[in-house]
Amino acid sequence: MPLINKLPSHSVVPGRSHDLSRLRIALTAFFALDGFIFAGWVVRIPAIKEQTNASASDLGLALLGVSAGAVITMTLTGRLCRRYGSHPVTVVCAVLLSLSVALPPLTHSAPALGAVLLVFGAAYGGINVAFNSAAVDLVAALRRPIMPTFHAAFSLGGMIGAGLGGLVAGALSPTRHLLGLTLVGLLVTAVAGRALLRQEPPAPPERGPWPHAEPDRDGARRGGRRGLVLVFGLVALCTAYGEGAMADWGALHLQQDLAASSGVAAAGYSCFALAMTIGRATGTTLLERLGRARTVITGGTVATAGMLLGSLAPSVWAALIGFAVTGLGLANLFPVAVERAGALTGPSGVAVASTLGYGGMLLGPPSIGFMADWFSLPTALTSVAALAAVAAVIGVTTRRTMGR
């Protein structure tokens, strides 16, 4: 039985519990907003490409602005959170994210697009580190593994943003659509940000049976903690690699290798994303029953089996089932990895794990492409299964540090 199941239900003071609940709602709103805005931008990329008259290679270089801005800012945001607090940094980054998403339609060349996407990526990377750092503090204060619920909100926000973007694409120009995202973002930030800024970051609880105390009990030194943060960052990388690969190559695999129609092929990523959202929404219950280590081990194993089915199955429907199983397996690996890294070294740990995770999302699509040229696309997609297996092995080797 996991130690966290032995905690008394009244481990949080009632009055303080109300404040923490309001803080949880505010953070959930920011996670959902982040997914909503990013997905809304992504669905308008084809229209922006046409507007800027960019070639495929020019567009690819411009899109690197998002990646470069995110990676650079993720490295710096951990320091900003330590100095100014994760709550103010979250609000500032949310404002910047909301404003910058309206800029791409105002550009008319690939270099200009790359420049504004550098700003957008900086805001996106910054808010991810900031609200994950705030969430790590809240998880410690509540003594419940609620991190997956925040990431479920991000996934749900992304699904709503993508769906809404698809509906309005024919009716609204990119300029009006993305300006609408700006207005929504500023409105949500005004409401949720006010609640967030009113709440002081919760102080860490006294040491007890909560797994956060385990690294100190084992006598881990600072250098050892940094090494563990890199290990947990590797788990995040393995998970994000799969997400990036599924987003960019899943539909092509169904259509090219299994002769699926374009509509069915498009449903491939939807099955994966929906399963991941469901998995994260139920992640707290799963973590309370299994504990972190067994959740990572089980999730990595399930994702390995699911992706082997999804990539090697001879029929479309078996592949769709495999994609859904993969989403369920990967769902809680990233939240656990980020929470553990943050518990070990604070915002800097969140920054390292997030940067590695984002790197995995960037690494996945081109790696799949190269391997598909060398071998075949189904064979290349098995690399997602291989990295999921790596995450499961890490869960086994870090069982004591991760917490049961």
mmCIF file of C-alpha atoms in Angstrom:
data_model
loop_
_atom_site.group_PDB
_atom_site.id
_atom_site.type_symbol
_atom_site.label_atom_id
_atom_site.label_comp_id
_atom_site.label_asym_id
_atom_site.label_seq_id
_atom_site.Cartn_x
_atom_site.Cartn_y
_atom_site.Cartn_z
ATOM 1 C CA MET A 1 0.000 0.000 0.000
ATOM 2 C CA PRO A 2 1.505 3.368 -0.981
ATOM 3 C CA LEU A 3 2.520 5.565 1.903
ATOM 4 C CA ILE A 4 0.416 8.421 0.571
ATOM 5 C CA ASN A 5 -2.712 6.372 1.159
ATOM 6 C CA LYS A 6 -1.903 6.373 4.878
ATOM 7 C CA LEU A 7 -2.076 10.142 5.167
ATOM 8 C CA PRO A 8 -5.023 11.422 7.199
ATOM 9 C CA SER A 9 -7.665 13.227 5.187
ATOM 10 C CA HIS A 10 -7.343 16.237 7.497
ATOM 11 C CA SER A 11 -3.616 16.717 6.829
ATOM 12 C CA VAL A 12 -4.384 20.192 5.423
ATOM 13 C CA VAL A 13 -5.831 22.809 7.783
ATOM 14 C CA PRO A 14 -9.473 23.563 6.773
ATOM 15 C CA GLY A 15 -9.029 27.335 6.390
ATOM 16 C CA ARG A 16 -5.834 26.846 4.482
ATOM 17 C CA SER A 17 -7.522 24.176 2.377
ATOM 18 C CA HIS A 18 -9.933 26.797 1.009
ATOM 19 C CA ASP A 19 -7.036 29.040 -0.057
ATOM 20 C CA LEU A 20 -5.243 26.115 -1.672
ATOM 21 C CA SER A 21 -8.398 25.141 -3.548
ATOM 22 C CA ARG A 22 -8.661 28.654 -4.999
ATOM 23 C CA LEU A 23 -4.998 28.505 -5.924
ATOM 24 C CA ARG A 24 -5.570 25.161 -7.637
ATOM 25 C CA ILE A 25 -8.446 26.578 -9.697
ATOM 26 C CA ALA A 26 -6.363 29.568 -10.773
ATOM 27 C CA LEU A 27 -3.433 27.403 -11.841
ATOM 28 C CA THR A 28 -5.756 25.040 -13.696
ATOM 29 C CA ALA A 29 -7.081 28.010 -15.666
ATOM 30 C CA PHE A 30 -3.564 28.986 -16.733
ATOM 31 C CA PHE A 31 -2.707 25.435 -17.822
ATOM 32 C CA ALA A 32 -5.894 25.275 -19.903
ATOM 33 C CA LEU A 33 -5.251 28.741 -21.361
ATOM 34 C CA ASP A 34 -1.740 27.735 -22.420
ATOM 35 C CA GLY A 35 -3.014 24.705 -24.323
ATOM 36 C CA PHE A 36 -5.889 26.692 -25.832
ATOM 37 C CA ILE A 37 -3.710 29.486 -27.196
ATOM 38 C CA PHE A 38 -0.967 27.229 -28.513
ATOM 39 C CA ALA A 39 -3.413 24.936 -30.319
ATOM 40 C CA GLY A 40 -5.247 27.939 -31.755
ATOM 41 C CA TRP A 41 -1.996 29.172 -33.262
ATOM 42 C CA VAL A 42 -1.029 25.755 -34.642
ATOM 43 C CA VAL A 43 -4.224 25.294 -36.670
ATOM 44 C CA ARG A 44 -3.585 28.611 -38.468
ATOM 45 C CA ILE A 45 -0.021 27.766 -39.547
ATOM 46 C CA PRO A 46 -1.116 26.796 -43.107
ATOM 47 C CA ALA A 47 -2.877 30.156 -43.563
ATOM 48 C CA ILE A 48 0.135 32.051 -42.191
ATOM 49 C CA LYS A 49 2.395 30.129 -44.574
ATOM 50 C CA GLU A 50 0.270 31.235 -47.507
ATOM 51 C CA GLN A 51 0.148 34.825 -46.279
ATOM 52 C CA THR A 52 3.933 35.090 -45.958
ATOM 53 C CA ASN A 53 4.562 33.232 -49.250
ATOM 54 C CA ALA A 54 7.049 31.076 -47.367
ATOM 55 C CA SER A 55 8.413 27.864 -48.808
ATOM 56 C CA ALA A 56 8.337 24.719 -46.694
ATOM 57 C CA SER A 57 11.984 25.186 -45.726
ATOM 58 C CA ASP A 58 11.476 28.896 -44.952
ATOM 59 C CA LEU A 59 8.481 28.066 -42.782
ATOM 60 C CA GLY A 60 10.480 25.392 -40.974
ATOM 61 C CA LEU A 61 13.204 27.889 -40.155
ATOM 62 C CA ALA A 62 10.630 30.433 -38.984
ATOM 63 C CA LEU A 63 8.980 27.862 -36.729
ATOM 64 C CA LEU A 64 12.353 27.270 -35.090
ATOM 65 C CA GLY A 65 11.762 30.675 -33.524
ATOM 66 C CA VAL A 66 9.179 29.090 -31.228
ATOM 67 C CA SER A 67 11.626 26.394 -30.204
ATOM 68 C CA ALA A 68 14.573 28.746 -29.738
ATOM 69 C CA GLY A 69 12.551 31.220 -27.695
ATOM 70 C CA ALA A 70 11.099 28.481 -25.506
ATOM 71 C CA VAL A 71 14.392 26.742 -24.767
ATOM 72 C CA ILE A 72 16.224 29.988 -23.970
ATOM 73 C CA THR A 73 13.462 31.255 -21.712
ATOM 74 C CA MET A 74 12.953 27.954 -19.917
ATOM 75 C CA THR A 75 16.570 28.142 -18.803
ATOM 76 C CA LEU A 76 16.126 31.672 -17.432
ATOM 77 C CA THR A 77 12.634 31.376 -15.962
ATOM 78 C CA GLY A 78 13.744 29.121 -13.128
ATOM 79 C CA ARG A 79 15.985 31.937 -11.861
ATOM 80 C CA LEU A 80 13.206 34.486 -12.268
ATOM 81 C CA CYS A 81 10.835 32.301 -10.243
ATOM 82 C CA ARG A 82 13.396 32.016 -7.466
ATOM 83 C CA ARG A 83 13.861 35.784 -7.368
ATOM 84 C CA TYR A 84 10.334 37.105 -7.939
ATOM 85 C CA GLY A 85 8.127 34.094 -7.236
ATOM 86 C CA SER A 86 6.393 31.726 -9.627
ATOM 87 C CA HIS A 87 2.997 33.434 -9.332
ATOM 88 C CA PRO A 88 3.984 36.888 -10.702
ATOM 89 C CA VAL A 89 6.135 35.265 -13.405
ATOM 90 C CA THR A 90 3.159 33.132 -14.486
ATOM 91 C CA VAL A 91 0.928 36.177 -14.855
ATOM 92 C CA VAL A 92 3.528 38.217 -16.764
ATOM 93 C CA CYS A 93 4.217 35.327 -19.148
ATOM 94 C CA ALA A 94 0.478 34.792 -19.682
ATOM 95 C CA VAL A 95 0.063 38.430 -20.715
ATOM 96 C CA LEU A 96 3.037 38.172 -23.072
ATOM 97 C CA LEU A 97 1.728 34.902 -24.525
ATOM 98 C CA SER A 98 -1.726 36.388 -25.105
ATOM 99 C CA LEU A 99 -0.331 39.483 -26.822
ATOM 100 C CA SER A 100 2.280 37.713 -28.932
ATOM 101 C CA VAL A 101 -0.143 35.172 -30.449
ATOM 102 C CA ALA A 102 -1.733 38.052 -32.386
ATOM 103 C CA LEU A 103 1.555 38.993 -34.082
ATOM 104 C CA PRO A 104 2.075 36.235 -36.721
ATOM 105 C CA PRO A 105 -0.779 37.399 -39.012
ATOM 106 C CA LEU A 106 0.792 40.872 -39.095
ATOM 107 C CA THR A 107 3.953 39.580 -40.770
ATOM 108 C CA HIS A 108 4.510 39.270 -44.512
ATOM 109 C CA SER A 109 7.836 37.465 -44.733
ATOM 110 C CA ALA A 110 9.419 34.382 -43.223
ATOM 111 C CA PRO A 111 12.172 36.325 -41.343
ATOM 112 C CA ALA A 112 9.583 38.618 -39.760
ATOM 113 C CA LEU A 113 7.481 35.600 -38.822
ATOM 114 C CA GLY A 114 10.490 33.953 -37.209
ATOM 115 C CA ALA A 115 11.162 37.098 -35.185
ATOM 116 C CA VAL A 116 7.659 37.318 -33.716
ATOM 117 C CA LEU A 117 7.598 33.572 -33.088
ATOM 118 C CA LEU A 118 10.765 34.003 -31.042
ATOM 119 C CA VAL A 119 8.744 36.245 -28.715
ATOM 120 C CA PHE A 120 5.803 33.853 -28.729
ATOM 121 C CA GLY A 121 8.104 30.911 -27.953
ATOM 122 C CA ALA A 122 9.760 32.847 -25.130
ATOM 123 C CA ALA A 123 6.379 33.465 -23.504
ATOM 124 C CA TYR A 124 5.315 29.853 -24.056
ATOM 125 C CA GLY A 125 8.472 28.453 -22.499
ATOM 126 C CA GLY A 126 8.367 30.901 -19.617
ATOM 127 C CA ILE A 127 4.794 30.212 -18.585
ATOM 128 C CA ASN A 128 5.368 26.460 -18.728
ATOM 129 C CA VAL A 129 8.213 26.643 -16.239
ATOM 130 C CA ALA A 130 6.442 29.196 -14.031
ATOM 131 C CA PHE A 131 3.085 27.463 -13.613
ATOM 132 C CA ASN A 132 4.689 24.042 -13.272
ATOM 133 C CA SER A 133 6.857 25.457 -10.469
ATOM 134 C CA ALA A 134 3.757 26.858 -8.771
ATOM 135 C CA ALA A 135 2.008 23.519 -9.221
ATOM 136 C CA VAL A 136 4.932 21.660 -7.620
ATOM 137 C CA ASP A 137 4.608 23.880 -4.519
ATOM 138 C CA LEU A 138 0.865 23.208 -4.384
ATOM 139 C CA VAL A 139 1.344 19.452 -4.733
ATOM 140 C CA ALA A 140 3.720 19.525 -1.756
ATOM 141 C CA ALA A 141 1.320 21.592 0.328
ATOM 142 C CA LEU A 142 -1.728 19.437 -0.425
ATOM 143 C CA ARG A 143 0.229 16.206 -0.016
ATOM 144 C CA ARG A 144 -1.711 14.736 -2.925
ATOM 145 C CA PRO A 145 -0.337 13.811 -6.364
ATOM 146 C CA ILE A 146 -2.554 16.215 -8.313
ATOM 147 C CA MET A 147 0.016 17.192 -10.939
ATOM 148 C CA PRO A 148 -1.653 15.148 -13.720
ATOM 149 C CA THR A 149 -4.883 17.130 -13.356
ATOM 150 C CA PHE A 150 -3.079 20.327 -14.352
ATOM 151 C CA HIS A 151 -1.671 18.665 -17.443
ATOM 152 C CA ALA A 152 -5.110 17.271 -18.206
ATOM 153 C CA ALA A 153 -6.348 20.872 -18.248
ATOM 154 C CA PHE A 154 -3.577 21.730 -20.714
ATOM 155 C CA SER A 155 -4.567 18.813 -22.952
ATOM 156 C CA LEU A 156 -8.254 19.721 -22.740
ATOM 157 C CA GLY A 157 -7.510 23.346 -23.523
ATOM 158 C CA GLY A 158 -5.513 22.225 -26.542
ATOM 159 C CA MET A 159 -8.333 20.038 -27.814
ATOM 160 C CA ILE A 160 -10.837 22.893 -27.437
ATOM 161 C CA GLY A 161 -8.462 25.366 -29.062
ATOM 162 C CA ALA A 162 -7.803 23.088 -32.029
ATOM 163 C CA GLY A 163 -11.477 22.202 -32.453
ATOM 164 C CA LEU A 164 -12.638 25.792 -32.232
ATOM 165 C CA GLY A 165 -9.871 26.882 -34.579
ATOM 166 C CA GLY A 166 -10.976 24.353 -37.149
ATOM 167 C CA LEU A 167 -14.575 25.557 -36.915
ATOM 168 C CA VAL A 168 -13.783 29.247 -37.373
ATOM 169 C CA ALA A 169 -11.009 28.797 -39.946
ATOM 170 C CA GLY A 170 -13.398 29.264 -42.853
ATOM 171 C CA ALA A 171 -15.254 32.172 -41.306
ATOM 172 C CA LEU A 172 -12.495 34.258 -39.718
ATOM 173 C CA SER A 173 -9.182 35.453 -41.071
ATOM 174 C CA PRO A 174 -6.057 34.484 -39.101
ATOM 175 C CA THR A 175 -5.801 38.089 -37.926
ATOM 176 C CA ARG A 176 -9.281 38.099 -36.373
ATOM 177 C CA HIS A 177 -9.008 34.579 -35.042
ATOM 178 C CA LEU A 178 -5.677 35.112 -33.273
ATOM 179 C CA LEU A 179 -6.768 38.542 -32.032
ATOM 180 C CA GLY A 180 -9.740 36.741 -30.495
ATOM 181 C CA LEU A 181 -7.285 34.424 -28.738
ATOM 182 C CA THR A 182 -5.506 37.507 -27.409
ATOM 183 C CA LEU A 183 -8.726 38.883 -25.948
ATOM 184 C CA VAL A 184 -9.643 35.540 -24.385
ATOM 185 C CA GLY A 185 -6.129 35.199 -22.984
ATOM 186 C CA LEU A 186 -6.109 38.662 -21.428
ATOM 187 C CA LEU A 187 -9.564 38.123 -19.930
ATOM 188 C CA VAL A 188 -8.630 34.781 -18.364
ATOM 189 C CA THR A 189 -5.342 36.250 -17.134
ATOM 190 C CA ALA A 190 -7.144 39.194 -15.544
ATOM 191 C CA VAL A 191 -9.483 36.905 -13.615
ATOM 192 C CA ALA A 192 -7.197 33.985 -12.783
ATOM 193 C CA GLY A 193 -4.132 36.217 -12.377
ATOM 194 C CA ARG A 194 -5.871 38.307 -9.750
ATOM 195 C CA ALA A 195 -6.630 35.163 -7.745
ATOM 196 C CA LEU A 196 -3.101 33.854 -8.249
ATOM 197 C CA LEU A 197 -1.388 37.061 -7.135
ATOM 198 C CA ARG A 198 -3.517 37.198 -3.984
ATOM 199 C CA GLN A 199 -2.213 33.813 -2.903
ATOM 200 C CA GLU A 200 1.242 33.434 -1.442
ATOM 201 C CA PRO A 201 3.065 30.309 -2.617
ATOM 202 C CA PRO A 202 2.294 27.635 -0.014
ATOM 203 C CA ALA A 203 5.104 26.886 2.381
ATOM 204 C CA PRO A 204 6.538 23.370 2.197
ATOM 205 C CA PRO A 205 4.922 21.026 4.728
ATOM 206 C CA GLU A 206 6.818 19.609 7.644
ATOM 207 C CA ARG A 207 8.734 16.497 6.763
ATOM 208 C CA GLY A 208 6.736 13.349 7.196
ATOM 209 C CA PRO A 209 5.600 10.362 5.224
ATOM 210 C CA TRP A 210 5.084 12.346 2.012
ATOM 211 C CA PRO A 211 7.566 11.108 -0.593
ATOM 212 C CA HIS A 212 9.060 14.586 -1.012
ATOM 213 C CA ALA A 213 11.091 13.887 2.113
ATOM 214 C CA GLU A 214 12.685 10.721 0.794
ATOM 215 C CA PRO A 215 15.701 12.269 -0.972
ATOM 216 C CA ASP A 216 16.784 13.999 2.264
ATOM 217 C CA ARG A 217 16.237 10.827 4.287
ATOM 218 C CA ASP A 218 18.488 8.947 1.887
ATOM 219 C CA GLY A 219 21.190 11.586 2.334
ATOM 220 C CA ALA A 220 21.354 12.667 -1.311
ATOM 221 C CA ARG A 221 23.774 15.513 -1.917
ATOM 222 C CA ARG A 222 23.119 18.536 -4.084
ATOM 223 C CA GLY A 223 25.150 17.123 -6.958
ATOM 224 C CA GLY A 224 23.227 13.872 -6.698
ATOM 225 C CA ARG A 225 19.959 15.775 -6.823
ATOM 226 C CA ARG A 226 21.013 17.543 -9.993
ATOM 227 C CA GLY A 227 21.861 14.190 -11.509
ATOM 228 C CA LEU A 228 18.420 12.881 -10.585
ATOM 229 C CA VAL A 229 16.815 15.957 -12.123
ATOM 230 C CA LEU A 230 18.528 15.073 -15.405
ATOM 231 C CA VAL A 231 17.231 11.517 -15.085
ATOM 232 C CA PHE A 232 13.669 12.719 -14.552
ATOM 233 C CA GLY A 233 14.179 15.145 -17.419
ATOM 234 C CA LEU A 234 15.011 12.126 -19.555
ATOM 235 C CA VAL A 235 11.614 10.644 -18.642
ATOM 236 C CA ALA A 236 10.012 13.903 -19.799
ATOM 237 C CA LEU A 237 12.025 13.719 -23.020
ATOM 238 C CA CYS A 238 10.888 10.152 -23.691
ATOM 239 C CA THR A 239 7.256 11.173 -23.222
ATOM 240 C CA ALA A 240 7.410 14.364 -25.281
ATOM 241 C CA TYR A 241 9.249 12.530 -28.071
ATOM 242 C CA GLY A 242 6.200 10.305 -28.409
ATOM 243 C CA GLU A 243 3.795 13.252 -28.386
ATOM 244 C CA GLY A 244 5.707 15.047 -31.124
ATOM 245 C CA ALA A 245 6.011 11.903 -33.229
ATOM 246 C CA MET A 246 2.309 11.112 -32.943
ATOM 247 C CA ALA A 247 1.283 14.664 -33.818
ATOM 248 C CA ASP A 248 3.407 14.836 -36.970
ATOM 249 C CA TRP A 249 3.557 11.249 -38.239
ATOM 250 C CA GLY A 250 0.564 9.324 -36.879
ATOM 251 C CA ALA A 251 -1.884 10.421 -39.568
ATOM 252 C CA LEU A 252 0.640 9.851 -42.366
ATOM 253 C CA HIS A 253 1.294 6.314 -41.133
ATOM 254 C CA LEU A 254 -2.421 5.485 -41.189
ATOM 255 C CA GLN A 255 -2.929 6.968 -44.642
ATOM 256 C CA GLN A 256 0.306 5.888 -46.322
ATOM 257 C CA ASP A 257 0.936 2.464 -44.799
ATOM 258 C CA LEU A 258 -2.583 1.291 -43.952
ATOM 259 C CA ALA A 259 -4.562 2.995 -46.759
ATOM 260 C CA ALA A 260 -6.857 4.867 -44.366
ATOM 261 C CA SER A 261 -9.030 7.692 -45.668
ATOM 262 C CA SER A 262 -7.974 11.221 -44.802
ATOM 263 C CA GLY A 263 -10.781 11.501 -42.233
ATOM 264 C CA VAL A 264 -9.845 8.274 -40.459
ATOM 265 C CA ALA A 265 -6.170 9.195 -40.599
ATOM 266 C CA ALA A 266 -6.907 12.524 -38.928
ATOM 267 C CA ALA A 267 -8.680 10.616 -36.140
ATOM 268 C CA GLY A 268 -5.418 8.890 -35.239
ATOM 269 C CA TYR A 269 -3.967 11.776 -33.273
ATOM 270 C CA SER A 270 -7.399 12.550 -31.835
ATOM 271 C CA CYS A 271 -7.537 9.048 -30.343
ATOM 272 C CA PHE A 272 -4.084 9.527 -28.873
ATOM 273 C CA ALA A 273 -4.829 13.008 -27.483
ATOM 274 C CA LEU A 274 -8.207 12.053 -26.040
ATOM 275 C CA ALA A 275 -6.748 8.989 -24.333
ATOM 276 C CA MET A 276 -3.934 11.107 -22.899
ATOM 277 C CA THR A 277 -6.434 13.648 -21.558
ATOM 278 C CA ILE A 278 -8.493 10.896 -19.912
ATOM 279 C CA GLY A 279 -5.343 9.341 -18.480
ATOM 280 C CA ARG A 280 -4.254 12.633 -16.950
ATOM 281 C CA ALA A 281 -7.725 13.412 -15.614
ATOM 282 C CA THR A 282 -7.642 10.124 -13.692
ATOM 283 C CA GLY A 283 -3.932 10.405 -12.888
ATOM 284 C CA THR A 284 -4.344 11.528 -9.288
ATOM 285 C CA THR A 285 -6.395 8.449 -8.431
ATOM 286 C CA LEU A 286 -3.870 6.249 -10.206
ATOM 287 C CA LEU A 287 -0.940 7.803 -8.361
ATOM 288 C CA GLU A 288 -2.677 7.476 -5.013
ATOM 289 C CA ARG A 289 -3.251 3.770 -5.640
ATOM 290 C CA LEU A 290 0.010 2.815 -7.320
ATOM 291 C CA GLY A 291 2.474 5.513 -6.286
ATOM 292 C CA ARG A 292 4.854 7.358 -8.606
ATOM 293 C CA ALA A 293 7.316 4.601 -9.379
ATOM 294 C CA ARG A 294 4.751 1.967 -10.275
ATOM 295 C CA THR A 295 2.779 4.520 -12.288
ATOM 296 C CA VAL A 296 5.858 5.336 -14.378
ATOM 297 C CA ILE A 297 6.795 1.666 -14.759
ATOM 298 C CA THR A 298 3.263 0.642 -15.704
ATOM 299 C CA GLY A 299 2.739 3.657 -17.953
ATOM 300 C CA GLY A 300 5.987 3.116 -19.816
ATOM 301 C CA THR A 301 5.217 -0.569 -20.284
ATOM 302 C CA VAL A 302 1.674 0.087 -21.501
ATOM 303 C CA ALA A 303 2.904 2.784 -23.909
ATOM 304 C CA THR A 304 5.548 0.407 -25.266
ATOM 305 C CA ALA A 305 2.960 -2.263 -26.011
ATOM 306 C CA GLY A 306 0.510 0.284 -27.426
ATOM 307 C CA MET A 307 3.018 1.843 -29.795
ATOM 308 C CA LEU A 308 4.252 -1.518 -31.033
ATOM 309 C CA LEU A 309 0.639 -2.296 -31.887
ATOM 310 C CA GLY A 310 0.042 1.138 -33.384
ATOM 311 C CA SER A 311 3.121 1.060 -35.602
ATOM 312 C CA LEU A 312 3.153 -2.602 -36.672
ATOM 313 C CA ALA A 313 -0.560 -3.536 -36.764
ATOM 314 C CA PRO A 314 -1.794 -4.656 -40.196
ATOM 315 C CA SER A 315 -5.195 -2.931 -39.889
ATOM 316 C CA VAL A 316 -6.313 0.647 -39.325
ATOM 317 C CA TRP A 317 -8.554 -0.108 -36.351
ATOM 318 C CA ALA A 318 -5.870 -2.064 -34.545
ATOM 319 C CA ALA A 319 -3.492 0.851 -35.098
ATOM 320 C CA LEU A 320 -6.064 3.305 -33.706
ATOM 321 C CA ILE A 321 -6.421 1.147 -30.613
ATOM 322 C CA GLY A 322 -2.656 1.097 -30.310
ATOM 323 C CA PHE A 323 -2.516 4.912 -30.522
ATOM 324 C CA ALA A 324 -5.113 5.218 -27.762
ATOM 325 C CA VAL A 325 -3.275 2.746 -25.529
ATOM 326 C CA THR A 326 -0.063 4.700 -26.126
ATOM 327 C CA GLY A 327 -1.783 7.901 -25.011
ATOM 328 C CA LEU A 328 -3.009 6.261 -21.816
ATOM 329 C CA GLY A 329 0.459 4.922 -21.073
ATOM 330 C CA LEU A 330 2.316 8.179 -21.671
ATOM 331 C CA ALA A 331 -0.298 10.384 -19.987
ATOM 332 C CA ASN A 332 1.210 10.691 -16.516
ATOM 333 C CA LEU A 333 4.919 10.264 -17.198
ATOM 334 C CA PHE A 334 5.620 13.937 -17.983
ATOM 335 C CA PRO A 335 3.659 15.318 -14.974
ATOM 336 C CA VAL A 336 5.424 12.916 -12.602
ATOM 337 C CA ALA A 337 8.847 13.741 -14.060
ATOM 338 C CA VAL A 338 8.343 17.515 -13.764
ATOM 339 C CA GLU A 339 6.906 17.248 -10.250
ATOM 340 C CA ARG A 340 9.801 15.091 -9.059
ATOM 341 C CA ALA A 341 12.393 17.400 -10.602
ATOM 342 C CA GLY A 342 10.731 20.399 -8.974
ATOM 343 C CA ALA A 343 10.550 18.654 -5.611
ATOM 344 C CA LEU A 344 14.295 18.011 -5.722
ATOM 345 C CA THR A 345 15.643 21.430 -6.744
ATOM 346 C CA GLY A 346 12.685 23.793 -7.076
ATOM 347 C CA PRO A 347 12.060 25.976 -10.151
ATOM 348 C CA SER A 348 15.489 25.205 -11.591
ATOM 349 C CA GLY A 349 14.577 21.524 -11.591
ATOM 350 C CA VAL A 350 11.301 22.272 -13.358
ATOM 351 C CA ALA A 351 13.233 24.322 -15.914
ATOM 352 C CA VAL A 352 15.690 21.506 -16.635
ATOM 353 C CA ALA A 353 12.990 18.835 -16.938
ATOM 354 C CA SER A 354 10.788 21.087 -19.081
ATOM 355 C CA THR A 355 13.682 21.983 -21.372
ATOM 356 C CA LEU A 356 14.584 18.327 -21.878
ATOM 357 C CA GLY A 357 10.935 17.476 -22.428
ATOM 358 C CA TYR A 358 10.516 20.227 -24.989
ATOM 359 C CA GLY A 359 13.731 19.060 -26.630
ATOM 360 C CA GLY A 360 12.194 15.614 -26.946
ATOM 361 C CA MET A 361 9.146 17.051 -28.675
ATOM 362 C CA LEU A 362 11.462 18.826 -31.128
ATOM 363 C CA LEU A 363 13.665 15.776 -31.580
ATOM 364 C CA GLY A 364 10.835 13.346 -32.288
ATOM 365 C CA PRO A 365 9.460 14.488 -35.666
ATOM 366 C CA PRO A 366 12.794 14.938 -37.521
ATOM 367 C CA SER A 367 14.204 11.742 -36.027
ATOM 368 C CA ILE A 368 11.181 9.797 -37.228
ATOM 369 C CA GLY A 369 11.622 11.353 -40.659
ATOM 370 C CA PHE A 370 15.267 10.318 -40.973
ATOM 371 C CA MET A 371 14.559 6.796 -39.766
ATOM 372 C CA ALA A 372 11.607 6.511 -42.132
ATOM 373 C CA ASP A 373 13.946 7.335 -45.042
ATOM 374 C CA TRP A 374 16.510 4.799 -43.864
ATOM 375 C CA PHE A 375 14.078 2.008 -43.008
ATOM 376 C CA SER A 376 10.310 2.584 -43.131
ATOM 377 C CA LEU A 377 7.786 4.728 -41.272
ATOM 378 C CA PRO A 378 6.347 1.810 -39.232
ATOM 379 C CA THR A 379 9.859 0.842 -38.158
ATOM 380 C CA ALA A 380 10.684 4.456 -37.315
ATOM 381 C CA LEU A 381 7.586 4.756 -35.113
ATOM 382 C CA THR A 382 8.782 1.842 -32.992
ATOM 383 C CA SER A 383 11.353 4.296 -31.585
ATOM 384 C CA VAL A 384 8.455 5.766 -29.572
ATOM 385 C CA ALA A 385 7.965 2.334 -28.003
ATOM 386 C CA ALA A 386 11.703 2.060 -27.333
ATOM 387 C CA LEU A 387 11.832 5.358 -25.460
ATOM 388 C CA ALA A 388 8.695 4.496 -23.503
ATOM 389 C CA ALA A 389 10.512 1.343 -22.418
ATOM 390 C CA VAL A 390 13.469 3.508 -21.345
ATOM 391 C CA ALA A 391 11.093 5.546 -19.153
ATOM 392 C CA ALA A 392 9.812 2.328 -17.563
ATOM 393 C CA VAL A 393 13.387 1.198 -16.839
ATOM 394 C CA ILE A 394 14.138 4.567 -15.244
ATOM 395 C CA GLY A 395 11.069 4.053 -13.063
ATOM 396 C CA VAL A 396 12.560 0.773 -11.856
ATOM 397 C CA THR A 397 16.035 2.184 -11.192
ATOM 398 C CA THR A 398 14.778 5.309 -9.374
ATOM 399 C CA ARG A 399 12.050 3.567 -7.380
ATOM 400 C CA ARG A 400 13.321 4.723 -3.977
ATOM 401 C CA THR A 401 13.907 8.339 -5.003
ATOM 402 C CA MET A 402 10.689 8.663 -6.981
ATOM 403 C CA GLY A 403 8.519 7.449 -4.125
ATOM 404 C CA ARG A 404 6.273 4.453 -4.075
#
